[in-house]
Amino acid sequence: MPDLPSRSRPSSVLVLAVAGAVTVANIYFPQPLLAAIARGLAVSDRTAGLVATAAQLGYALGILLLVPLADTARLRRLTRVLLAVTSAALLVAATAPNVLVLAVATLALSTTTVLPQILTPVAAALAGPERRGRVVGVIGLGLTLGSTLSRTVSGAVSDATGSWRTAYAVAAVATAGLLWVLPRALPERLGGPDTRPVPYGRMLAGLPGLLVAHRALRVSALRGAGVFAAYSVFWAALVFHLAAPPLGYGPGAAGLFGLLTVPAALASAYAGPLTDRYGADRVQPVALACVGLALAVAGLAPVSPVALVAAAGLVVLGTSACQVANQARVLGLGRAVAARVNTVFMLATFAGGALGSLTAAWLYGAYGWRAALLAAAGFLVVAVAPTGRERRPRLAGRAAGARLGVPVRAPRRETRCRSPHPSTSPPSPTST
């Protein structure tokens, strides 16, 4: 396959979407197994919860430390290494003799299972600017379905076999199976054959510079953090709300709510084509309005199962659509920095989600369901807050950016006549 063709083949996009679903599932499938893990390893529920904490911590580390490598590394080799390490760590987790080994194995596998955040910029580059939103939407749909359905599948496998270890073994086989398929669907390098390597330390040090240089990235990071914080508040508080009187539902109710939002997740894929046609700035207000409507419905009818299901669907639809539009915007900043801008965006989104979860746990316990919804609405207001204009870097900033691997536009020289020779420096990407 040619290196980064102008148009991606549908089969390649499908492979990337399926691979994203399989790998992102490794972060979420252990959640329904925590009670079984506690019983099997003879530890408390709180101790077993360290497994979920290790998964989230490892995923954040992987986004920060590994995803930027995709800008300059050989993608096929990087993919094989990540899949092999993840599969091995899943097998270690499946045979873990105690919770410490399981937590360490989970930390390792979640750190290396960051392929979803590598595949998204790759898919956007393969698609080209005219189809970027559509393809990002398809990949995003795969990630949403993988994270949602993995909980149901792992619970069913554990119930059918009577052991939580089987779910880890199945995940190891599924992840290892991608070794024979995924690398063939990838280009050799994300930025093309002429990509210049950037020292790893400078690459990481340049991440804040990207945020300063590009207004599009600042807007997307702020909106991504705000809307995902609202999303996390809603779902974290919903678990407690469903279990409390007068609803009094069991633990399986939250999982059922996840399944009932699958149609909304499917509908969110249309945000990609809409972003291609109308732009992210027109799609996102509608997406954010969906989340706001969801919070209003959940607050006005707090004990109606139908209203809560409708609210959950609107939250998933709005959050997923906003995510697609955000990523389409930042990935339009150029191939050379695609993985790094996605790193900055995902770190901001992840931080917002973590803050939302902490907020929900404290507010619901102290003040109840409506207080949590008001906090979610506050985070939503942050998501629509304006940011400053993009500043053109000065000459000193340009030199610093070059040292850090941050592409910036050269300042325009004031001359009476144009140079007979066009500039050979790449133009700065246009922010939306």
Coordinates of C-alpha atoms in Angstrom, one line a residue:
M1 CA 0.0 0.0 0.0
P2 CA 1.4 3.4 -0.9
D3 CA 2.6 5.5 2.0
L4 CA -0.3 7.7 3.1
P5 CA -2.4 7.6 -0.1
S6 CA -4.7 10.6 -0.7
R7 CA -7.8 8.4 -0.3
S8 CA -8.1 5.6 2.2
R9 CA -9.7 2.3 1.2
P10 CA -12.9 1.4 3.1
S11 CA -11.4 -1.9 4.1
S12 CA -8.5 -0.1 5.8
V13 CA -10.8 2.2 7.7
L14 CA -12.8 -0.8 8.8
V15 CA -9.7 -2.6 10.0
L16 CA -8.6 0.5 12.0
A17 CA -12.1 0.8 13.5
V18 CA -12.2 -2.8 14.6
A19 CA -8.6 -2.7 15.9
G20 CA -9.5 0.5 17.9
A21 CA -12.6 -1.3 19.4
V22 CA -10.6 -4.4 20.4
T23 CA -7.7 -2.5 22.0
V24 CA -9.8 0.1 23.8
A25 CA -11.8 -2.7 25.3
N26 CA -8.8 -3.7 27.3
I27 CA -9.2 -0.6 29.4
Y28 CA -12.9 -1.2 30.2
F29 CA -13.6 -4.9 30.2
P30 CA -12.2 -5.5 33.8
Q31 CA -14.7 -3.2 35.4
P32 CA -17.6 -5.7 35.8
L33 CA -15.1 -8.3 37.0
L34 CA -14.0 -6.4 40.1
A35 CA -16.3 -8.2 42.5
A36 CA -15.3 -11.6 41.1
I37 CA -11.7 -10.6 41.3
A38 CA -12.1 -9.7 45.0
R39 CA -13.7 -13.0 45.8
G40 CA -11.2 -15.0 43.7
L41 CA -8.1 -13.4 45.2
A42 CA -9.6 -13.1 48.7
V43 CA -9.2 -9.3 49.0
S44 CA -11.7 -6.5 49.8
D45 CA -13.7 -4.7 47.1
R46 CA -11.7 -1.5 47.8
T47 CA -8.4 -3.4 47.2
A48 CA -9.7 -5.0 44.0
G49 CA -10.6 -1.4 42.8
L50 CA -6.9 -0.8 42.5
V51 CA -7.1 -2.7 39.3
A52 CA -9.4 -0.2 37.7
T53 CA -7.2 2.6 39.1
A54 CA -4.1 1.0 37.5
A55 CA -5.9 0.8 34.2
Q56 CA -6.8 4.5 34.1
L57 CA -3.3 5.6 35.3
G58 CA -1.6 3.4 32.7
Y59 CA -3.7 4.7 29.9
A60 CA -2.8 8.3 30.8
L61 CA 0.9 7.4 30.9
G62 CA 0.6 5.7 27.6
I63 CA -1.0 8.7 26.0
L64 CA 1.7 11.0 27.3
L65 CA 4.7 8.8 26.7
L66 CA 3.9 6.6 23.7
V67 CA 1.4 8.3 21.4
P68 CA 3.8 11.2 20.4
L69 CA 6.2 8.5 19.0
A70 CA 3.7 7.9 16.1
D71 CA 4.7 11.2 14.5
T72 CA 8.2 10.0 13.6
A73 CA 8.4 6.3 14.4
R74 CA 7.8 3.4 12.0
L75 CA 4.2 2.7 12.6
R76 CA 4.2 -0.9 11.6
R77 CA 7.0 -1.8 14.0
L78 CA 5.6 0.4 16.8
T79 CA 2.2 -1.3 16.4
R80 CA 3.7 -4.8 16.5
V81 CA 5.6 -4.0 19.7
L82 CA 2.6 -2.5 21.4
L83 CA 0.3 -5.4 20.5
A84 CA 2.8 -8.0 21.6
V85 CA 3.5 -6.4 25.0
T86 CA -0.3 -5.9 25.6
S87 CA -1.0 -9.5 24.8
A88 CA 1.7 -10.7 27.1
A89 CA 0.6 -8.5 29.9
L90 CA -3.0 -9.8 29.5
L91 CA -1.8 -13.4 29.8
V92 CA 0.1 -12.4 33.0
A93 CA -3.0 -10.9 34.3
A94 CA -5.0 -14.0 33.5
T95 CA -2.7 -16.1 35.6
A96 CA -2.0 -13.5 38.4
P97 CA -1.6 -15.3 41.8
N98 CA -2.4 -12.1 43.8
V99 CA -3.8 -8.7 43.3
L100 CA -0.4 -7.0 43.3
V101 CA 0.7 -8.9 40.2
L102 CA -2.7 -8.3 38.6
A103 CA -2.5 -4.5 39.3
V104 CA 1.1 -4.3 37.8
A105 CA 0.1 -6.3 34.8
T106 CA -3.0 -4.1 34.3
L107 CA -0.7 -1.0 34.6
A108 CA 1.6 -2.4 31.9
L109 CA -1.2 -3.5 29.5
S110 CA -3.1 -0.3 29.8
T111 CA 0.0 1.8 29.1
T112 CA 0.7 -0.1 25.9
T113 CA -2.9 -0.4 24.7
V114 CA -3.0 3.2 23.5
L115 CA -3.3 2.2 19.8
P116 CA -6.7 3.8 19.6
Q117 CA -5.1 7.2 20.0
I118 CA -2.5 6.4 17.4
L119 CA -5.0 4.9 14.9
T120 CA -7.2 8.0 14.9
P121 CA -4.6 10.4 13.5
V122 CA -3.4 7.7 11.1
A123 CA -7.0 7.3 9.8
A124 CA -7.4 11.1 9.5
A125 CA -4.2 11.3 7.4
L126 CA -5.2 8.4 5.2
A127 CA -8.5 10.0 4.5
G128 CA -7.3 13.5 3.5
P129 CA -9.0 16.8 4.4
E130 CA -12.2 16.2 2.4
R131 CA -13.1 13.0 4.3
R132 CA -11.3 13.6 7.6
G133 CA -14.4 14.0 9.7
R134 CA -16.2 11.0 8.2
V135 CA -13.3 8.7 8.9
V136 CA -12.7 10.1 12.4
G137 CA -16.3 9.5 13.1
V138 CA -16.1 5.8 12.0
I139 CA -13.0 5.3 14.2
G140 CA -14.8 7.1 17.1
L141 CA -17.8 4.8 16.7
G142 CA -15.5 1.8 17.0
L143 CA -14.0 3.1 20.2
T144 CA -17.4 3.9 21.6
L145 CA -18.8 0.5 20.8
G146 CA -15.6 -1.2 22.1
S147 CA -15.7 0.6 25.4
T148 CA -19.5 0.0 25.8
L149 CA -19.9 -3.6 24.7
S150 CA -16.6 -4.8 26.3
R151 CA -18.2 -4.7 29.8
T152 CA -21.2 -6.8 28.6
V153 CA -19.0 -9.3 26.9
S154 CA -16.5 -9.7 29.7
G155 CA -19.4 -10.2 32.2
A156 CA -21.0 -12.8 30.0
V157 CA -17.8 -14.7 29.5
S158 CA -17.1 -14.7 33.2
D159 CA -20.6 -15.9 34.1
A160 CA -20.4 -18.7 31.4
T161 CA -17.1 -20.0 32.5
G162 CA -17.3 -19.3 36.2
S163 CA -13.9 -17.5 36.2
W164 CA -12.9 -13.9 35.7
R165 CA -9.5 -15.1 34.3
T166 CA -11.2 -16.4 31.1
A167 CA -12.1 -12.8 30.1
Y168 CA -8.4 -11.8 30.3
A169 CA -7.4 -14.8 28.2
V170 CA -10.0 -14.0 25.6
A171 CA -8.8 -10.4 25.5
A172 CA -5.2 -11.6 25.0
V173 CA -6.2 -13.8 22.0
A174 CA -8.2 -11.0 20.4
T175 CA -5.3 -8.5 20.9
A176 CA -2.7 -10.9 19.6
G177 CA -4.9 -11.7 16.5
L178 CA -4.4 -8.1 15.4
L179 CA -0.7 -8.7 14.9
W180 CA -1.5 -10.4 11.6
V181 CA -3.9 -7.8 10.3
L182 CA -3.4 -4.3 11.7
P183 CA 0.2 -3.6 10.6
R184 CA -0.7 -4.3 6.9
A185 CA -3.4 -1.6 7.0
L186 CA -0.9 1.1 8.2
P187 CA 1.5 3.3 6.3
E188 CA 5.2 3.0 7.2
R189 CA 5.3 6.5 8.7
L190 CA 2.5 8.9 9.6
G191 CA 4.2 12.0 8.2
G192 CA 5.4 10.3 5.0
P193 CA 8.8 8.9 3.9
D194 CA 10.6 12.3 4.3
T195 CA 9.7 12.7 8.0
R196 CA 12.6 14.0 10.0
P197 CA 13.0 12.3 13.4
V198 CA 12.6 14.5 16.5
P199 CA 14.5 13.6 19.7
Y200 CA 12.2 12.0 22.2
G201 CA 12.9 14.5 24.9
R202 CA 12.4 17.5 22.7
M203 CA 9.2 15.9 21.3
L204 CA 7.7 15.7 24.8
A205 CA 9.0 19.2 25.8
G206 CA 7.3 20.6 22.7
L207 CA 3.8 19.5 23.7
P208 CA 3.0 22.7 25.6
G209 CA 4.3 24.7 22.7
L210 CA 1.7 23.2 20.4
L211 CA -1.0 24.3 22.8
V212 CA 0.3 27.8 22.8
A213 CA 0.8 28.0 19.1
H214 CA -2.5 26.7 17.9
R215 CA -5.9 28.2 18.8
A216 CA -7.6 25.2 17.3
L217 CA -5.9 22.9 19.8
R218 CA -6.8 25.2 22.7
V219 CA -10.4 25.3 21.7
S220 CA -10.6 21.6 21.3
A221 CA -8.8 20.8 24.5
L222 CA -11.0 23.1 26.5
R223 CA -14.2 21.8 25.0
G224 CA -13.1 18.2 25.2
A225 CA -12.2 18.6 28.9
G226 CA -15.4 20.3 29.7
V227 CA -17.8 18.0 27.9
F228 CA -16.1 14.9 29.1
A229 CA -16.1 16.2 32.7
A230 CA -19.9 16.6 32.3
Y231 CA -20.2 13.1 30.8
S232 CA -18.2 11.6 33.7
V233 CA -20.3 13.4 36.3
F234 CA -23.5 12.1 34.8
W235 CA -22.4 8.5 34.6
A236 CA -20.6 8.3 37.9
A237 CA -23.6 9.8 39.7
L238 CA -26.1 7.7 37.8
V239 CA -24.6 4.5 39.2
F240 CA -25.4 5.7 42.8
H241 CA -28.7 7.3 41.8
L242 CA -30.0 4.1 40.3
A243 CA -29.2 2.1 43.4
A244 CA -30.7 4.6 45.8
P245 CA -34.4 4.8 46.8
P246 CA -36.9 5.1 45.2
L247 CA -35.4 3.4 42.2
G248 CA -33.3 0.7 44.0
Y249 CA -31.9 -1.0 41.0
G250 CA -29.1 -3.5 41.2
P251 CA -25.6 -3.3 39.8
G252 CA -26.7 -4.7 36.4
A253 CA -28.9 -1.7 35.7
A254 CA -25.9 0.6 34.9
G255 CA -24.7 -2.0 32.4
L256 CA -28.1 -2.2 30.8
F257 CA -28.2 1.6 30.5
G258 CA -24.9 1.3 28.6
L259 CA -26.4 -1.1 26.1
L260 CA -29.5 1.1 25.6
T261 CA -27.2 4.0 24.5
V262 CA -25.7 2.0 21.6
P263 CA -28.2 3.6 19.1
A264 CA -27.1 7.0 20.2
A265 CA -23.5 6.0 19.8
L266 CA -24.3 4.8 16.2
A267 CA -26.0 8.1 15.5
S268 CA -23.0 10.0 16.7
A269 CA -21.0 8.7 13.7
Y270 CA -22.9 11.2 11.5
A271 CA -21.0 14.0 13.2
G272 CA -18.1 13.1 11.0
P273 CA -19.7 13.8 7.6
L274 CA -21.5 16.9 9.1
T275 CA -18.1 18.2 10.3
D276 CA -16.7 17.7 6.8
R277 CA -19.6 19.6 5.3
Y278 CA -20.2 22.4 7.8
G279 CA -17.1 22.5 10.0
A280 CA -16.5 21.7 13.7
D281 CA -17.7 25.1 14.9
R282 CA -21.2 24.5 13.6
V283 CA -21.5 20.8 14.7
Q284 CA -20.3 21.4 18.3
P285 CA -23.0 23.8 19.5
V286 CA -25.6 21.2 18.5
A287 CA -23.6 18.4 20.3
L288 CA -23.2 20.5 23.4
A289 CA -27.0 21.4 23.3
C290 CA -27.7 17.6 23.3
V291 CA -25.7 17.2 26.5
G292 CA -27.5 20.3 28.1
L293 CA -30.9 18.9 27.1
A294 CA -29.9 15.5 28.7
L295 CA -29.0 17.2 32.0
A296 CA -32.3 19.1 32.0
V297 CA -34.3 15.9 31.3
A298 CA -32.5 14.0 34.1
G299 CA -33.1 16.8 36.5
L300 CA -36.8 17.4 35.7
A301 CA -37.7 13.6 35.9
P302 CA -35.1 12.1 38.2
V303 CA -37.1 8.9 39.1
S304 CA -38.4 8.1 35.6
P305 CA -36.5 5.2 34.0
V306 CA -37.6 6.3 30.5
A307 CA -36.4 9.9 31.1
L308 CA -33.1 8.6 32.5
V309 CA -32.5 6.3 29.5
A310 CA -33.3 9.2 27.1
A311 CA -30.9 11.5 29.1
A312 CA -28.2 8.8 28.9
G313 CA -28.6 8.5 25.2
L314 CA -28.4 12.3 24.7
V315 CA -25.3 12.5 26.8
V316 CA -23.6 9.7 24.7
L317 CA -24.7 11.3 21.4
G318 CA -23.6 14.8 22.4
T319 CA -20.3 13.8 23.9
S320 CA -19.3 11.5 21.1
A321 CA -20.3 14.0 18.4
C322 CA -18.3 16.7 20.2
Q323 CA -15.3 14.4 20.4
V324 CA -15.4 13.6 16.7
A325 CA -15.7 17.3 15.7
N326 CA -12.9 18.2 18.2
Q327 CA -10.5 15.6 16.8
A328 CA -11.3 16.4 13.2
R329 CA -10.3 20.0 14.0
V330 CA -7.0 19.3 15.7
L331 CA -6.0 16.6 13.2
G332 CA -6.3 19.2 10.5
L333 CA -3.2 20.9 11.9
G334 CA -1.0 18.7 9.8
R335 CA 0.5 15.3 9.5
A336 CA 3.8 16.3 11.0
V337 CA 2.3 16.8 14.5
A338 CA -0.9 14.8 14.2
A339 CA 0.0 12.3 17.0
R340 CA 1.3 15.0 19.3
V341 CA -1.7 17.3 19.0
N342 CA -3.9 14.3 19.6
T343 CA -1.9 13.6 22.7
V344 CA -2.5 17.1 24.1
F345 CA -6.2 16.9 23.2
M346 CA -6.6 13.5 24.8
L347 CA -4.7 14.4 28.0
A348 CA -7.0 17.4 28.4
T349 CA -10.0 15.3 27.8
F350 CA -8.8 12.6 30.2
A351 CA -8.1 15.2 32.9
G352 CA -11.6 16.6 32.5
G353 CA -13.1 13.1 32.9
A354 CA -11.0 12.4 36.0
L355 CA -12.1 15.7 37.6
G356 CA -15.7 15.0 36.7
S357 CA -15.6 11.5 38.4
L358 CA -14.2 13.0 41.6
T359 CA -16.7 15.8 41.6
A360 CA -19.6 13.4 41.1
A361 CA -18.5 11.1 43.9
W362 CA -18.3 14.0 46.4
L363 CA -21.3 16.0 45.3
Y364 CA -23.7 13.1 45.1
G365 CA -22.8 11.8 48.5
A366 CA -23.2 15.3 50.1
Y367 CA -26.0 16.9 48.2
G368 CA -27.6 14.3 45.9
W369 CA -28.6 13.9 42.2
R370 CA -29.6 17.4 41.2
A371 CA -26.4 18.9 42.7
A372 CA -24.3 16.5 40.6
L373 CA -26.3 17.5 37.5
L374 CA -25.7 21.2 38.3
A375 CA -21.9 20.5 38.5
A376 CA -22.2 18.7 35.1
A377 CA -23.9 21.8 33.7
G378 CA -21.1 24.0 35.1
F379 CA -18.5 21.9 33.3
L380 CA -20.6 22.2 30.1
V381 CA -20.4 26.0 30.4
V382 CA -16.6 25.7 30.5
A383 CA -16.8 23.8 27.3
V384 CA -18.4 26.7 25.4
A385 CA -16.1 29.4 26.9
P386 CA -14.2 31.4 24.3
T387 CA -10.4 31.3 24.0
G388 CA -8.0 33.9 22.9
R389 CA -6.9 34.5 19.3
E390 CA -4.0 32.6 17.9
R391 CA -0.8 34.5 18.2
R392 CA 1.7 34.6 15.5
P393 CA 5.1 33.5 17.0
R394 CA 7.9 35.9 17.0
L395 CA 11.4 35.0 15.7
A396 CA 12.6 33.9 19.1
G397 CA 9.5 31.7 19.5
R398 CA 10.1 30.3 16.0
A399 CA 13.7 29.2 17.0
A400 CA 12.5 27.7 20.2
G401 CA 9.7 25.9 18.4
A402 CA 12.1 24.4 15.9
R403 CA 14.2 23.1 18.8
L404 CA 11.2 21.4 20.3
G405 CA 9.8 20.0 17.1
V406 CA 6.9 22.4 16.9
P407 CA 6.1 23.6 13.4
V408 CA 5.4 27.3 13.3
R409 CA 5.0 29.9 10.5
A410 CA 7.8 32.2 9.7
P411 CA 7.1 35.9 10.2
R412 CA 6.2 37.8 7.0
R413 CA 8.9 40.1 5.9
E414 CA 7.8 43.7 5.0
T415 CA 9.1 44.2 1.4
R416 CA 7.9 46.3 -1.5
C417 CA 8.1 43.5 -4.0
R418 CA 7.6 39.8 -3.8
S419 CA 10.5 37.4 -3.9
P420 CA 10.8 35.7 -7.3
H421 CA 11.3 32.4 -5.4
P422 CA 8.4 30.9 -3.4
S423 CA 9.1 30.0 0.2
T424 CA 10.1 26.4 0.9
S425 CA 8.9 26.5 4.5
P426 CA 5.6 24.7 5.1
P427 CA 2.7 27.0 5.8
S428 CA 1.2 27.1 9.2
P429 CA -2.0 25.0 9.4
T430 CA -5.2 27.2 9.5
S431 CA -7.1 26.9 12.7
T432 CA -10.9 26.7 12.7

